[in-house]
Amino acid sequence: DIQMTQSPSSVSASVGDRVTIACRASQGISNWLAWFQQKPGKAPKLLIYAASSLHSGVPSRFSGSGSGADFTLTISSLQPEDFATYYCQQANSFPITFGQGTRLEIK
Amino acid sequence: EVQLVESGGGLVQPGGSLRLSCAASGFIFSDHHIDWVRQAPGKGLEWVGRIRNTANSHTTDYAASVKGRFTISRDDSKNSMYLQMNSLKTEDTAVYYCAKVDTYGNWFDFWGQGTLVTVSS
């Protein structure tokens, strides 16, 4: 199974800050990676697919980069509604696996 | 508008069975793979299994943790898919989400709101 490791596990930031979350796969997955945002009590929402493509309706302050085994999600200027937990997911092979999540908290 | 609505969750004793349903609308259901993903209380996301579209003969794949105990099926005439869970364990306690698989890759572009399954005596 491909293991996905996110860092950091949690981060505190302020509105307007730039935040970067990293995700590392235990083996190369080309660009078969997605990022999700989840708020408490809600289902996850797709933000980024194919490592760097923005899902429909997602604000342009979200961006993704990387290929192979190392990926990043960047939020260019944090908004109040961005405080949530973020997950990466490898879409390269079965079983599909997720990172453990990164909790983005208000400083 | 794409919608996925899960139902059937509840409290069940260890060793018991439960059947979850996922009703879909807003897209051509038979064209898409649909997965189940679960989330234990306070924990991360865990993929459970997939049922493929009609073109792929409704074949299935399962996570090792549920293989042999869970069965996914679908009825395209009802735009619905199902998760039959047998021999339930306390560690199966989670919110279960159905999620539509994107056409171009194994990521989930739309999710249901989830249904809570609690396995406890």
Tab-separated table of C-alpha atoms in Angstrom:
chain	number	residue	atom	x	y	z
A	1	ASP	CA	0.000	0.000	0.000
A	2	ILE	CA	1.140	3.560	-0.681
A	3	GLN	CA	1.509	5.556	2.535
A	4	MET	CA	0.767	9.277	2.472
A	5	THR	CA	2.432	11.488	5.083
A	6	GLN	CA	1.368	15.090	5.614
A	7	SER	CA	3.292	17.777	7.410
A	8	PRO	CA	2.725	19.548	9.617
A	9	SER	CA	-0.090	17.742	11.477
A	10	SER	CA	-1.373	21.116	12.628
A	11	VAL	CA	-0.554	24.736	11.900
A	12	SER	CA	-1.689	28.028	13.381
A	13	ALA	CA	-1.963	31.039	11.101
A	14	SER	CA	-3.678	34.395	10.781
A	15	VAL	CA	-6.069	35.792	8.196
A	16	GLY	CA	-4.010	36.999	5.238
A	17	ASP	CA	-1.103	34.623	5.856
A	18	ARG	CA	0.348	32.336	3.207
A	19	VAL	CA	0.260	28.688	4.278
A	20	THR	CA	1.866	25.623	2.738
A	21	ILE	CA	1.022	22.005	3.581
A	22	ALA	CA	3.240	19.169	2.408
A	23	CYS	CA	2.308	15.624	1.421
A	24	ARG	CA	4.793	12.843	0.717
A	25	ALA	CA	4.003	9.488	-0.871
A	26	SER	CA	5.934	6.352	0.060
A	27	GLN	CA	6.529	5.744	-3.642
A	28	GLY	CA	6.189	7.739	-6.828
A	29	ILE	CA	2.634	8.458	-7.908
A	30	SER	CA	3.268	10.778	-10.882
A	31	ASN	CA	0.611	13.494	-10.530
A	32	TRP	CA	-2.142	11.235	-9.233
A	33	LEU	CA	-2.866	13.305	-6.162
A	34	ALA	CA	-5.865	15.200	-4.823
A	35	TRP	CA	-6.400	17.625	-1.943
A	36	PHE	CA	-9.566	17.931	0.141
A	37	GLN	CA	-10.846	20.405	2.706
A	38	GLN	CA	-13.058	19.225	5.560
A	39	LYS	CA	-14.868	21.337	8.130
A	40	PRO	CA	-16.225	19.871	11.404
A	41	GLY	CA	-19.341	17.777	10.876
A	42	LYS	CA	-19.188	18.146	7.099
A	43	ALA	CA	-18.116	15.963	4.190
A	44	PRO	CA	-14.749	16.591	2.555
A	45	LYS	CA	-14.679	18.854	-0.491
A	46	LEU	CA	-12.352	18.438	-3.458
A	47	LEU	CA	-9.971	21.369	-3.897
A	48	ILE	CA	-7.208	20.178	-6.207
A	49	TYR	CA	-6.912	17.161	-8.500
A	50	ALA	CA	-4.088	15.864	-10.689
A	51	ALA	CA	-1.728	17.567	-8.207
A	52	SER	CA	-2.252	21.082	-9.568
A	53	SER	CA	-5.678	21.433	-11.218
A	54	LEU	CA	-8.253	23.544	-9.401
A	55	HIS	CA	-11.679	21.931	-8.972
A	56	SER	CA	-14.640	23.919	-10.261
A	57	GLY	CA	-15.738	26.667	-7.898
A	58	VAL	CA	-12.626	26.573	-5.709
A	59	PRO	CA	-11.076	30.009	-5.087
A	60	SER	CA	-7.838	30.757	-6.908
A	61	ARG	CA	-5.985	31.392	-3.631
A	62	PHE	CA	-5.691	27.592	-3.425
A	63	SER	CA	-2.965	25.999	-5.527
A	64	GLY	CA	-1.195	22.666	-5.699
A	65	SER	CA	2.173	21.602	-6.986
A	66	GLY	CA	4.499	18.637	-7.143
A	67	SER	CA	4.898	15.317	-8.889
A	68	GLY	CA	6.466	11.964	-8.162
A	69	ALA	CA	6.429	11.648	-4.371
A	70	ASP	CA	6.394	15.214	-3.010
A	71	PHE	CA	3.465	17.587	-3.192
A	72	THR	CA	2.323	20.841	-1.647
A	73	LEU	CA	-0.947	22.670	-1.123
A	74	THR	CA	-0.628	26.442	-0.814
A	75	ILE	CA	-3.212	28.934	0.351
A	76	SER	CA	-1.937	32.316	-0.769
A	77	SER	CA	-3.912	34.581	1.567
A	78	LEU	CA	-5.898	32.868	4.308
A	79	GLN	CA	-9.564	33.751	4.659
A	80	PRO	CA	-11.697	33.055	7.741
A	81	GLU	CA	-13.542	30.242	5.940
A	82	ASP	CA	-10.267	28.406	5.202
A	83	PHE	CA	-9.737	27.234	8.771
A	84	ALA	CA	-10.381	23.511	8.448
A	85	THR	CA	-8.603	20.167	8.113
A	86	TYR	CA	-6.871	19.327	4.831
A	87	TYR	CA	-6.195	15.858	3.444
A	88	CYS	CA	-4.146	14.624	0.518
A	89	GLN	CA	-5.155	11.441	-1.323
A	90	GLN	CA	-3.209	9.288	-3.728
A	91	ALA	CA	-5.132	8.199	-6.795
A	92	ASN	CA	-2.379	6.130	-8.373
A	93	SER	CA	-3.275	2.633	-7.209
A	94	PHE	CA	-5.482	0.540	-4.961
A	95	PRO	CA	-6.017	0.683	-2.119
A	96	ILE	CA	-6.675	4.402	-2.296
A	97	THR	CA	-5.005	6.060	0.680
A	98	PHE	CA	-5.200	9.426	2.421
A	99	GLY	CA	-2.755	11.456	4.446
A	100	GLN	CA	-3.478	11.741	8.163
A	101	GLY	CA	-4.706	15.327	7.790
A	102	THR	CA	-3.419	18.802	8.606
A	103	ARG	CA	-5.487	20.933	10.941
A	104	LEU	CA	-5.311	24.635	10.088
A	105	GLU	CA	-6.170	26.720	13.140
A	106	ILE	CA	-6.589	30.412	13.783
A	107	LYS	CA	-3.619	32.036	15.549
B	1	GLU	CA	-26.788	19.695	-9.272
B	2	VAL	CA	-24.970	16.536	-8.186
B	3	GLN	CA	-26.353	15.068	-4.974
B	4	LEU	CA	-25.476	11.954	-3.009
B	5	VAL	CA	-27.587	11.035	0.007
B	6	GLU	CA	-26.632	8.231	2.373
B	7	SER	CA	-29.048	6.455	4.681
B	8	GLY	CA	-29.293	3.366	6.854
B	9	GLY	CA	-26.826	4.152	9.613
B	10	GLY	CA	-27.511	3.399	13.250
B	11	LEU	CA	-26.508	1.426	16.316
B	12	VAL	CA	-25.676	-2.261	15.879
B	13	GLN	CA	-24.108	-4.847	18.151
B	14	PRO	CA	-20.729	-6.420	17.402
B	15	GLY	CA	-21.194	-9.306	15.006
B	16	GLY	CA	-24.328	-7.760	13.572
B	17	SER	CA	-25.219	-6.543	10.095
B	18	LEU	CA	-26.316	-3.277	8.561
B	19	ARG	CA	-27.078	-2.102	5.024
B	20	LEU	CA	-26.307	1.430	3.930
B	21	SER	CA	-27.794	3.081	0.865
B	22	CYS	CA	-26.564	5.932	-1.307
B	23	ALA	CA	-29.081	7.676	-3.566
B	24	ALA	CA	-27.649	9.757	-6.396
B	25	SER	CA	-29.004	12.479	-8.645
B	26	GLY	CA	-27.771	15.192	-10.987
B	27	PHE	CA	-25.498	13.021	-13.151
B	28	ILE	CA	-25.640	9.891	-15.312
B	29	PHE	CA	-25.260	7.392	-12.495
B	30	SER	CA	-24.479	4.348	-14.632
B	31	ASP	CA	-21.464	6.111	-16.173
B	32	HIS	CA	-19.604	6.574	-12.901
B	33	HIS	CA	-17.704	4.572	-10.326
B	34	ILE	CA	-18.895	5.178	-6.765
B	35	ASP	CA	-16.841	4.583	-3.631
B	36	TRP	CA	-17.419	4.336	0.110
B	37	VAL	CA	-15.068	6.237	2.417
B	38	ARG	CA	-15.354	6.197	6.197
B	39	GLN	CA	-14.150	8.319	9.065
B	40	ALA	CA	-13.938	7.052	12.630
B	41	PRO	CA	-14.779	9.639	15.307
B	42	GLY	CA	-11.974	12.200	15.524
B	43	LYS	CA	-9.878	10.323	12.960
B	44	GLY	CA	-8.870	10.649	9.317
B	45	LEU	CA	-10.378	9.330	6.099
B	46	GLU	CA	-10.232	5.637	5.193
B	47	TRP	CA	-11.188	4.249	1.799
B	48	VAL	CA	-13.589	1.294	2.096
B	49	GLY	CA	-14.339	0.128	-1.418
B	50	ARG	CA	-15.478	0.807	-4.969
B	51	ILE	CA	-18.105	-0.363	-7.401
B	52	ARG	CA	-17.336	0.465	-10.997
B	53	ASN	CA	-19.668	1.715	-13.681
B	54	THR	CA	-21.723	-0.318	-16.130
B	55	ALA	CA	-18.994	-0.179	-18.779
B	56	ASN	CA	-16.701	-1.919	-16.286
B	57	SER	CA	-19.298	-4.546	-15.394
B	58	HIS	CA	-19.885	-3.270	-11.859
B	59	THR	CA	-16.686	-4.873	-10.599
B	60	THR	CA	-15.676	-4.151	-7.032
B	61	ASP	CA	-12.572	-3.576	-4.925
B	62	TYR	CA	-12.314	-3.477	-1.143
B	63	ALA	CA	-9.938	-2.372	1.546
B	64	ALA	CA	-8.224	-5.265	3.314
B	65	SER	CA	-9.890	-4.256	6.599
B	66	VAL	CA	-13.386	-4.987	5.240
B	67	LYS	CA	-12.796	-7.588	2.528
B	68	GLY	CA	-14.944	-10.659	3.070
B	69	ARG	CA	-17.280	-8.810	5.463
B	70	PHE	CA	-18.571	-5.909	3.351
B	71	THR	CA	-20.255	-6.102	-0.058
B	72	ILE	CA	-20.937	-3.186	-2.392
B	73	SER	CA	-23.715	-3.382	-4.981
B	74	ARG	CA	-25.659	-0.973	-7.148
B	75	ASP	CA	-28.973	-0.661	-8.954
B	76	ASP	CA	-28.561	1.727	-11.859
B	77	SER	CA	-32.329	1.706	-12.500
B	78	LYS	CA	-32.748	3.328	-9.072
B	79	ASN	CA	-29.611	5.501	-9.214
B	80	SER	CA	-28.546	3.853	-5.991
B	81	MET	CA	-25.691	1.894	-4.515
B	82	TYR	CA	-25.472	-0.111	-1.318
B	83	LEU	CA	-23.005	-1.238	1.323
B	84	GLN	CA	-23.899	-4.494	3.044
B	85	MET	CA	-21.868	-4.758	6.238
B	86	ASN	CA	-21.693	-8.108	8.035
B	87	SER	CA	-19.728	-9.352	11.048
B	88	LEU	CA	-19.396	-5.800	12.271
B	89	LYS	CA	-16.643	-4.910	14.709
B	90	THR	CA	-16.336	-2.001	17.125
B	91	GLU	CA	-13.583	-0.603	14.898
B	92	ASP	CA	-16.109	-0.235	12.066
B	93	THR	CA	-17.726	2.625	14.000
B	94	ALA	CA	-17.505	5.621	11.695
B	95	VAL	CA	-19.317	8.086	9.494
B	96	TYR	CA	-19.692	6.410	6.109
B	97	TYR	CA	-19.624	8.596	3.004
B	98	CYS	CA	-20.445	7.646	-0.549
B	99	ALA	CA	-18.402	9.575	-3.087
B	100	LYS	CA	-18.565	9.941	-6.841
B	101	VAL	CA	-15.328	9.144	-8.631
B	102	ASP	CA	-14.214	11.711	-11.175
B	103	THR	CA	-14.187	10.630	-14.803
B	104	TYR	CA	-10.483	11.390	-15.290
B	105	GLY	CA	-8.901	10.006	-12.150
B	106	ASN	CA	-9.394	8.136	-8.881
B	107	TRP	CA	-10.378	11.225	-6.884
B	108	PHE	CA	-13.733	12.097	-5.455
B	109	ASP	CA	-15.412	15.138	-6.938
B	110	PHE	CA	-18.661	14.930	-4.964
B	111	TRP	CA	-19.501	13.449	-1.567
B	112	GLY	CA	-22.670	12.692	0.347
B	113	GLN	CA	-23.272	14.117	3.811
B	114	GLY	CA	-22.461	10.826	5.514
B	115	THR	CA	-24.312	8.395	7.772
B	116	LEU	CA	-23.090	7.331	11.216
B	117	VAL	CA	-22.645	3.668	12.041
B	118	THR	CA	-22.024	2.815	15.689
B	119	VAL	CA	-20.994	-0.720	16.588
B	120	SER	CA	-21.366	-1.210	20.320
B	121	SER	CA	-22.878	-3.592	22.834
